[in-house]
Short mmCIF file of C-alpha atoms in Angstrom, two decimals:
data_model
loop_
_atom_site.label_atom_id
_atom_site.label_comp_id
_atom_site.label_asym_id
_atom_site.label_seq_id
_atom_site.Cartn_x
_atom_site.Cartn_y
_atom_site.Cartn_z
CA UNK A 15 46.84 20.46 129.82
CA UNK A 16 44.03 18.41 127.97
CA UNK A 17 46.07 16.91 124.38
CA UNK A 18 44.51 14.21 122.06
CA UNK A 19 46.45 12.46 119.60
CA UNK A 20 45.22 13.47 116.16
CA UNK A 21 46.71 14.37 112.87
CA UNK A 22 46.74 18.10 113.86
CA UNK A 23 48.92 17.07 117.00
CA UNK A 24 51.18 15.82 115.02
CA UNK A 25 51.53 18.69 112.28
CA UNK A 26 51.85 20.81 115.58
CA UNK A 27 54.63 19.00 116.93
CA UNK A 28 56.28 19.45 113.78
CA UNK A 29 56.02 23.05 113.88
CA UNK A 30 57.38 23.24 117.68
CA UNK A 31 60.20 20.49 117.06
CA UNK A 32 61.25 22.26 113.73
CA UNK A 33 64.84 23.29 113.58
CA UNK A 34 65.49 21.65 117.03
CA UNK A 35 65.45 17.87 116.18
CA UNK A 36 67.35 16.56 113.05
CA UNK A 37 65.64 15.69 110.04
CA UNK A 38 65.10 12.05 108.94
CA UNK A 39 67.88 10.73 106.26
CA UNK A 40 66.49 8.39 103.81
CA UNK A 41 68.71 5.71 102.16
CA UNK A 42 67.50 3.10 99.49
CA UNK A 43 69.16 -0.54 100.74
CA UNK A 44 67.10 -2.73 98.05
CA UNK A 45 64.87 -2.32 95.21
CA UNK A 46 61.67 -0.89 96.90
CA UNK A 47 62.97 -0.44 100.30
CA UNK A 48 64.58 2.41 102.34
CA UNK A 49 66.07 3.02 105.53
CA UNK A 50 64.65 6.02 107.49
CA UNK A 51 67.97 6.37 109.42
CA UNK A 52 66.29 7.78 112.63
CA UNK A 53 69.61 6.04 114.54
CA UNK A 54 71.19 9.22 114.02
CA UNK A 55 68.96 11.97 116.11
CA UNK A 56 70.02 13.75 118.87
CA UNK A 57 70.37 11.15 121.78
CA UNK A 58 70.52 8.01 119.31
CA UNK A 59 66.96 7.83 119.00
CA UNK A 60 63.63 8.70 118.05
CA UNK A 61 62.93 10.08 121.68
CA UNK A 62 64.17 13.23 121.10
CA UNK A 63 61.15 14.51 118.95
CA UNK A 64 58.94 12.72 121.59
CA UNK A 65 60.46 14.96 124.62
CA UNK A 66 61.24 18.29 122.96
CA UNK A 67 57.38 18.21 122.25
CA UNK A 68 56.47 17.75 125.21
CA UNK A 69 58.51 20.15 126.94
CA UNK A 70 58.22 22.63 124.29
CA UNK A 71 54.11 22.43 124.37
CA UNK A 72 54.36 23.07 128.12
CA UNK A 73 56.24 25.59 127.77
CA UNK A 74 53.96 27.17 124.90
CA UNK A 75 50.76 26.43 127.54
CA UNK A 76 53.14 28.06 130.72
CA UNK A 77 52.59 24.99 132.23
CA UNK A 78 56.42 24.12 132.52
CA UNK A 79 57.13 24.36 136.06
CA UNK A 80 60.56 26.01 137.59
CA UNK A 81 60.98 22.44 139.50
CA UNK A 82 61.54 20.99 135.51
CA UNK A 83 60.55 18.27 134.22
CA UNK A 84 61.52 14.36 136.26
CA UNK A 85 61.07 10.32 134.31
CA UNK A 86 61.83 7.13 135.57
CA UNK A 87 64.10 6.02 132.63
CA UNK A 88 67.90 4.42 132.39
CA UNK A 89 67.03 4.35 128.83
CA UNK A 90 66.56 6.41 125.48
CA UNK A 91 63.22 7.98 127.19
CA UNK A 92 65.59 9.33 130.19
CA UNK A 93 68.19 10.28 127.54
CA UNK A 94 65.71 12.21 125.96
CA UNK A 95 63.97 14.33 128.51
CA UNK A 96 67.33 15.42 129.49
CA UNK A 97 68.50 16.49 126.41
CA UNK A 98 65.26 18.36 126.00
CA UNK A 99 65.27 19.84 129.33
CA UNK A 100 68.35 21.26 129.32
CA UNK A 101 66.95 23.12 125.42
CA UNK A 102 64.24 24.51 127.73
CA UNK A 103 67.10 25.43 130.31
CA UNK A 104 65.16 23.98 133.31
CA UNK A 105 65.85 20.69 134.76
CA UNK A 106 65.72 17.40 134.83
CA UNK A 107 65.89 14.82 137.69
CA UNK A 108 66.00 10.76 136.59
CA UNK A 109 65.26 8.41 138.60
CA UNK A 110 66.65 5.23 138.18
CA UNK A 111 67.95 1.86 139.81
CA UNK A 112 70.78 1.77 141.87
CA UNK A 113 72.05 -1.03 140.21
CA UNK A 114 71.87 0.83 136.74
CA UNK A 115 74.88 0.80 134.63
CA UNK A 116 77.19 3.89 134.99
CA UNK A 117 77.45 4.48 131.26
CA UNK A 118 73.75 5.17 131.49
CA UNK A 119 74.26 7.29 134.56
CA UNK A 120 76.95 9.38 132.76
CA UNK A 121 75.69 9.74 129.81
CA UNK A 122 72.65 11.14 131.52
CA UNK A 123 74.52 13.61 133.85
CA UNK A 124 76.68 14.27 130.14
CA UNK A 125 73.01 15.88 129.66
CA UNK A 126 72.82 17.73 132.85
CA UNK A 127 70.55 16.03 134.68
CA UNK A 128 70.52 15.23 137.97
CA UNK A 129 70.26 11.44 138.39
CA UNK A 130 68.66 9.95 141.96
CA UNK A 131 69.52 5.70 142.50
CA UNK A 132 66.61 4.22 143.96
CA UNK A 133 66.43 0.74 144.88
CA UNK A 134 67.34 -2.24 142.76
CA UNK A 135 64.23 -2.64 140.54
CA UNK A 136 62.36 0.17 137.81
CA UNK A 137 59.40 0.32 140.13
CA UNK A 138 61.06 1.45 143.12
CA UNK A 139 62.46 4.25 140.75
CA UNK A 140 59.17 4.91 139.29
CA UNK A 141 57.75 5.40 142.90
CA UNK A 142 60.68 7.31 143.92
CA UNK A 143 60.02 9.71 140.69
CA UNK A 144 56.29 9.75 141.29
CA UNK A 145 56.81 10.87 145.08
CA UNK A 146 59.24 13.55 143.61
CA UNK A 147 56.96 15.12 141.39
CA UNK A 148 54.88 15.11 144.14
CA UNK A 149 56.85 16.99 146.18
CA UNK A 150 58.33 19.71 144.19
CA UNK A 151 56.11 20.37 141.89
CA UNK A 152 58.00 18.63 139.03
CA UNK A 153 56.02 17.80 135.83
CA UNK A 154 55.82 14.38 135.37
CA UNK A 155 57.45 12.89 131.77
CA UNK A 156 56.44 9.88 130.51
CA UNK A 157 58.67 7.15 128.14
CA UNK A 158 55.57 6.83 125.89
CA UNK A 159 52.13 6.87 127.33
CA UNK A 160 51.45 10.46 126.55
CA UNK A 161 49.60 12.02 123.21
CA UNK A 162 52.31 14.98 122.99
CA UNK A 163 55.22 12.05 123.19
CA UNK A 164 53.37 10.26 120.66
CA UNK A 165 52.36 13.32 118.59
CA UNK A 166 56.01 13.95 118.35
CA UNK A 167 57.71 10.43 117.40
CA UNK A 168 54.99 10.99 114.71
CA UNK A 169 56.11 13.82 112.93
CA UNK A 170 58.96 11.00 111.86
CA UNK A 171 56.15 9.77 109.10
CA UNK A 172 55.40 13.29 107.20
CA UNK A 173 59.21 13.53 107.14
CA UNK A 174 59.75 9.95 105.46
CA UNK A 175 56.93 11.22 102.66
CA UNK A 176 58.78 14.42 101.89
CA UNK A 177 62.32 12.30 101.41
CA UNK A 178 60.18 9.30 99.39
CA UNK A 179 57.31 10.69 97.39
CA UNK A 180 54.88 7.70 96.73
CA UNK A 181 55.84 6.20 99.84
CA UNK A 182 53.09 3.38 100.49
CA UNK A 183 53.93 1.08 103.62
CA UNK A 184 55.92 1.83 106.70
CA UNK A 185 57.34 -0.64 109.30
CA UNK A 186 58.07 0.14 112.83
CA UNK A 187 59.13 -1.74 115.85
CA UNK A 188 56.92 -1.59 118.83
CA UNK A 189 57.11 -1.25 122.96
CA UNK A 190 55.00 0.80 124.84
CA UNK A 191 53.41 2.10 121.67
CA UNK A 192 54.05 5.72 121.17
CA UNK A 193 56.18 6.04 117.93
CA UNK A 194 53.88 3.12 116.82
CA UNK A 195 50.87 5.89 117.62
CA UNK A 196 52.04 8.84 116.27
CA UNK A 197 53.36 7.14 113.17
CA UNK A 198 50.57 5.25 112.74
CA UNK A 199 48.07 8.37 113.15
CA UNK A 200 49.95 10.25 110.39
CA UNK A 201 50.09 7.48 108.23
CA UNK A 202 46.37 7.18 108.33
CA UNK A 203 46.05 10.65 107.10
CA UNK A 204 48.06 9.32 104.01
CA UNK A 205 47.02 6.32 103.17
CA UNK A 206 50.27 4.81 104.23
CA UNK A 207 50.42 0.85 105.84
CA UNK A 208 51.84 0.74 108.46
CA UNK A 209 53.45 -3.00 109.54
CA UNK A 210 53.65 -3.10 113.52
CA UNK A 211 56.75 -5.18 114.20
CA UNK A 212 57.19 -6.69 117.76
CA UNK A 213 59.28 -9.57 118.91
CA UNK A 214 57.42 -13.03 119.69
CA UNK A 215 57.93 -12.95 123.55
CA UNK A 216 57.54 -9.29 123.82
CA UNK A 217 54.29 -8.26 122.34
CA UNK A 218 52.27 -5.92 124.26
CA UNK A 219 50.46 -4.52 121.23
CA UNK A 220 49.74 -8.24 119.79
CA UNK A 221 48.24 -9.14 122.99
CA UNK A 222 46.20 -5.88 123.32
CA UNK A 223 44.84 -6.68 120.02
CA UNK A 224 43.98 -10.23 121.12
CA UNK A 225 42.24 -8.94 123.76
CA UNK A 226 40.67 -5.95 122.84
CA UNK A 227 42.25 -3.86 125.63
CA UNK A 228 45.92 -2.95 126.91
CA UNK A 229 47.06 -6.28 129.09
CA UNK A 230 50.00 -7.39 131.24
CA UNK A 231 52.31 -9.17 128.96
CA UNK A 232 55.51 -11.23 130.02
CA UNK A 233 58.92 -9.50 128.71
CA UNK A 234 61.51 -12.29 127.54
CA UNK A 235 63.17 -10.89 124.12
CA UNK A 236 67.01 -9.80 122.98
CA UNK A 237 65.24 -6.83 122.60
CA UNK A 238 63.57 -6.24 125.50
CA UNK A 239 65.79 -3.47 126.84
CA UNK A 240 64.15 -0.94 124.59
CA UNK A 241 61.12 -2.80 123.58
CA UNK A 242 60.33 -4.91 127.04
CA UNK A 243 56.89 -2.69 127.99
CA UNK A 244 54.52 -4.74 130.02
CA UNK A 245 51.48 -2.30 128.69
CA UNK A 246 50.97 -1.06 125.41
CA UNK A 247 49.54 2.53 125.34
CA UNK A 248 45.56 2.73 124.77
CA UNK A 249 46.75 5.52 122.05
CA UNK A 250 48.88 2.82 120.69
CA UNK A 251 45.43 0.04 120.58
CA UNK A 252 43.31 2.06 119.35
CA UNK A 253 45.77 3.29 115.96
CA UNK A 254 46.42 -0.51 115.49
CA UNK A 255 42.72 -1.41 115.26
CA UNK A 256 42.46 0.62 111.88
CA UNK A 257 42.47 -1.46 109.32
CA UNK A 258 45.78 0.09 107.38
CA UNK A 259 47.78 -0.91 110.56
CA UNK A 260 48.89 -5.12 110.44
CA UNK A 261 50.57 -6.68 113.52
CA UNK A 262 53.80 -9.10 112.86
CA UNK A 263 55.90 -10.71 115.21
CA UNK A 264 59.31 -12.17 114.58
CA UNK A 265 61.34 -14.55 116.58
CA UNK A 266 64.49 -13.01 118.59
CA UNK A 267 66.82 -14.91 116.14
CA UNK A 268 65.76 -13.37 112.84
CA UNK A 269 65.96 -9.84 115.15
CA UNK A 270 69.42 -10.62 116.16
CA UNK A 271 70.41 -11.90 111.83
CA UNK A 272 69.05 -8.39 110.75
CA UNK A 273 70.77 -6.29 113.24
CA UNK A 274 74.01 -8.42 112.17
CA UNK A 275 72.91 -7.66 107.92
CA UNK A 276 72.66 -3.73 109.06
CA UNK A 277 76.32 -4.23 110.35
CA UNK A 278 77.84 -6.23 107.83
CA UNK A 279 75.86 -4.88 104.80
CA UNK A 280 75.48 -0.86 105.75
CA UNK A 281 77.74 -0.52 108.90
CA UNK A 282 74.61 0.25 110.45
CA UNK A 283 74.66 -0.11 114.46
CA UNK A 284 71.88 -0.33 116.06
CA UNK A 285 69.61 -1.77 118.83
CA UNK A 286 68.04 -5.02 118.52
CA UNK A 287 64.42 -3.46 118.98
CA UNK A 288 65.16 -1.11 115.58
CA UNK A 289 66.07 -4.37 113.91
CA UNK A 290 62.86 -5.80 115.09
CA UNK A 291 61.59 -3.47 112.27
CA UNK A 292 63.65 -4.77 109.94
CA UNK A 293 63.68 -8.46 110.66
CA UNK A 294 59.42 -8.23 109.91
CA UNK A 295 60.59 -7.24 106.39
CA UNK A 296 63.02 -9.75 106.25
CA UNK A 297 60.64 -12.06 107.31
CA UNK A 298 57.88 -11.76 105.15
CA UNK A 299 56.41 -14.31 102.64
CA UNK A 300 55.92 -12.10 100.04
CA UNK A 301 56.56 -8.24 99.29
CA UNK A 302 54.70 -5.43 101.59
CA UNK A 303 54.53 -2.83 99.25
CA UNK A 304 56.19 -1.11 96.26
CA UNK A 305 57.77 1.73 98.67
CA UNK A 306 58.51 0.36 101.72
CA UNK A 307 60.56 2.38 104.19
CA UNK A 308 62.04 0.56 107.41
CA UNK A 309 62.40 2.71 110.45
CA UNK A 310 65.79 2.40 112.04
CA UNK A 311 64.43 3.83 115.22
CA UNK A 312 67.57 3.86 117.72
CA UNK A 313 71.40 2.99 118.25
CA UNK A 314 72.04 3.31 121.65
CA UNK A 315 73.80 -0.68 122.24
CA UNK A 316 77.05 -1.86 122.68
CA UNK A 317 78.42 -2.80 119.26
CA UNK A 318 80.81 -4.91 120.47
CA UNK A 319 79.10 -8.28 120.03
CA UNK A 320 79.12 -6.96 116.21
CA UNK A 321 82.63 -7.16 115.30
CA UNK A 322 84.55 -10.07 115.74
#
């Protein structure tokens, strides 16, 4: 099924996620700033619009296969396509390490999927997935490198307009790239910034820039368990070449102050890579816009290390 990521993909995936994801909540926190509180989706983050687009366009195309849908994910990407598989009532295998921790493994079979341990490391589960879909004629998800994933994380920015008219910069964390894409590609539509947040020793999309091309990239950040892609999506280069899109990077201990200031100022839990958003506003010599909204992006961590 031949996709692009354009604006129109994303006003599409708006019209096949409508009703099924939950609608951005937009909270002021300072003079000129808001939260887009995308924390609280279905799953615990932004995934979910990602996944039920994808599934949902296949499904539109009769290109979703009996077999379902299989990913190589322990994390919100896995969550995700599970919760979005079982929507489409077909379903889902994960693949994942064998040394993966069972809260991840329940939550996914909470889902109904049907989890396989493969290995100790995320590429023998990514082999393991890829030999699966292989096999039975599964259709192949992907955590971001995919226009209708992208397409759908993106219909996050036309919702953030509608809840803050005159909205003129947005700020988003950054991994693999594809709610950076999809954001990005509707802000460009609107004239919105967009601010490209990604931690100092886990910059795929700072490097790419650098270079001109997607690269390898080392992963070494407090946020690298939702953030830590090696490869930045060529979707994800080419929206951050424009020249409304800036790249910022932040060090892991202004990350790990502003997820501690969501806590103790909002009671606001979430992962260190949504702070990452937040700690490049922090962070910032001077103001990045009038109307600024941060995107909270997810909240599936362990809150523990939060309260004394």
């Amino acid at each position: 099924m031949e996709q692009q990521l354009d604006y129109a993909a994303v006003r599409a995936a708006a019209d096949r996620i409508a009703g099924a994801v939950r609608p951005v909540a937009v909270a002021q926190a300072a003079e000129g700033v808001w939260y887009a509180l995308e924390h609280l989706q279905h799953t615990g983050s932004f995934k979910a619009r990602g996944a039920r687009n994808f599934l949902a366009a296949h499904r539109e195309a009769g290109t979703l296969p009996a077999a379902g849908v299989t990913i190589a994910s322990g994390g919100n990407a896995g969550l995700a396509c599970a919760w979005a598989a079982r929507a489409q009532a077909v379903p889902a295998t994960v693949f994942l390490p064998a040394n993966a921790p069972r809260v991840k493994v329940e939550r996914l079979r909470g889902y109904g999927a049907e989890v396989r341990l493969v290995g100790d490391r995320y590429a023998e589960a990514l082999a393991a997935c890829e030999e699966f879909a292989a096999e039975s004629g599964a259709l192949s998800s992907h955590a971001y490198d995919h226009p209708l994933i992208a397409a759908g994380a993106g219909t996050l920015l036309d919702e953030i307009r509608t809840a803050l008219p005159g909205l003129d910069t947005v700020v988003v964390a950054v991994g693999g790239g594809g709610l950076f894409a999809g954001v990005a590609t509707a802000a460009r539509e609107h004239g919105v910034r967009v601010i490209a947040a990604e931690p100092e020793n886990c910059r795929a999309l700072n490097a790419a820039l650098a270079a001109g091309r997607p690269v390898d990239v080392a992963v070494d950040s407090v946020a690298s368990d939702s953030l830590g892609a090696t490869r930045v999506s060529a979707d994800a280069v080419a929206a951050a070449q424009e020249e409304n899109v800036r790249s910022v990077l932040v060090p892991d201990g202004e990350i790990t102050a502003a997820r501690r200031a969501l806590w103790e100022e909002h009671r606001i839990v979430v992962e260190a890579g949504a702070a990452t958003a937040l700690a490049a506003l922090r962070g910032a010599p001077e103001p990045l816009g009038a109307r600024v909204a941060v995107i909270l992006c997810g909240a599936n961590t362990d809150p523990g290390d939060l309260v004394p």
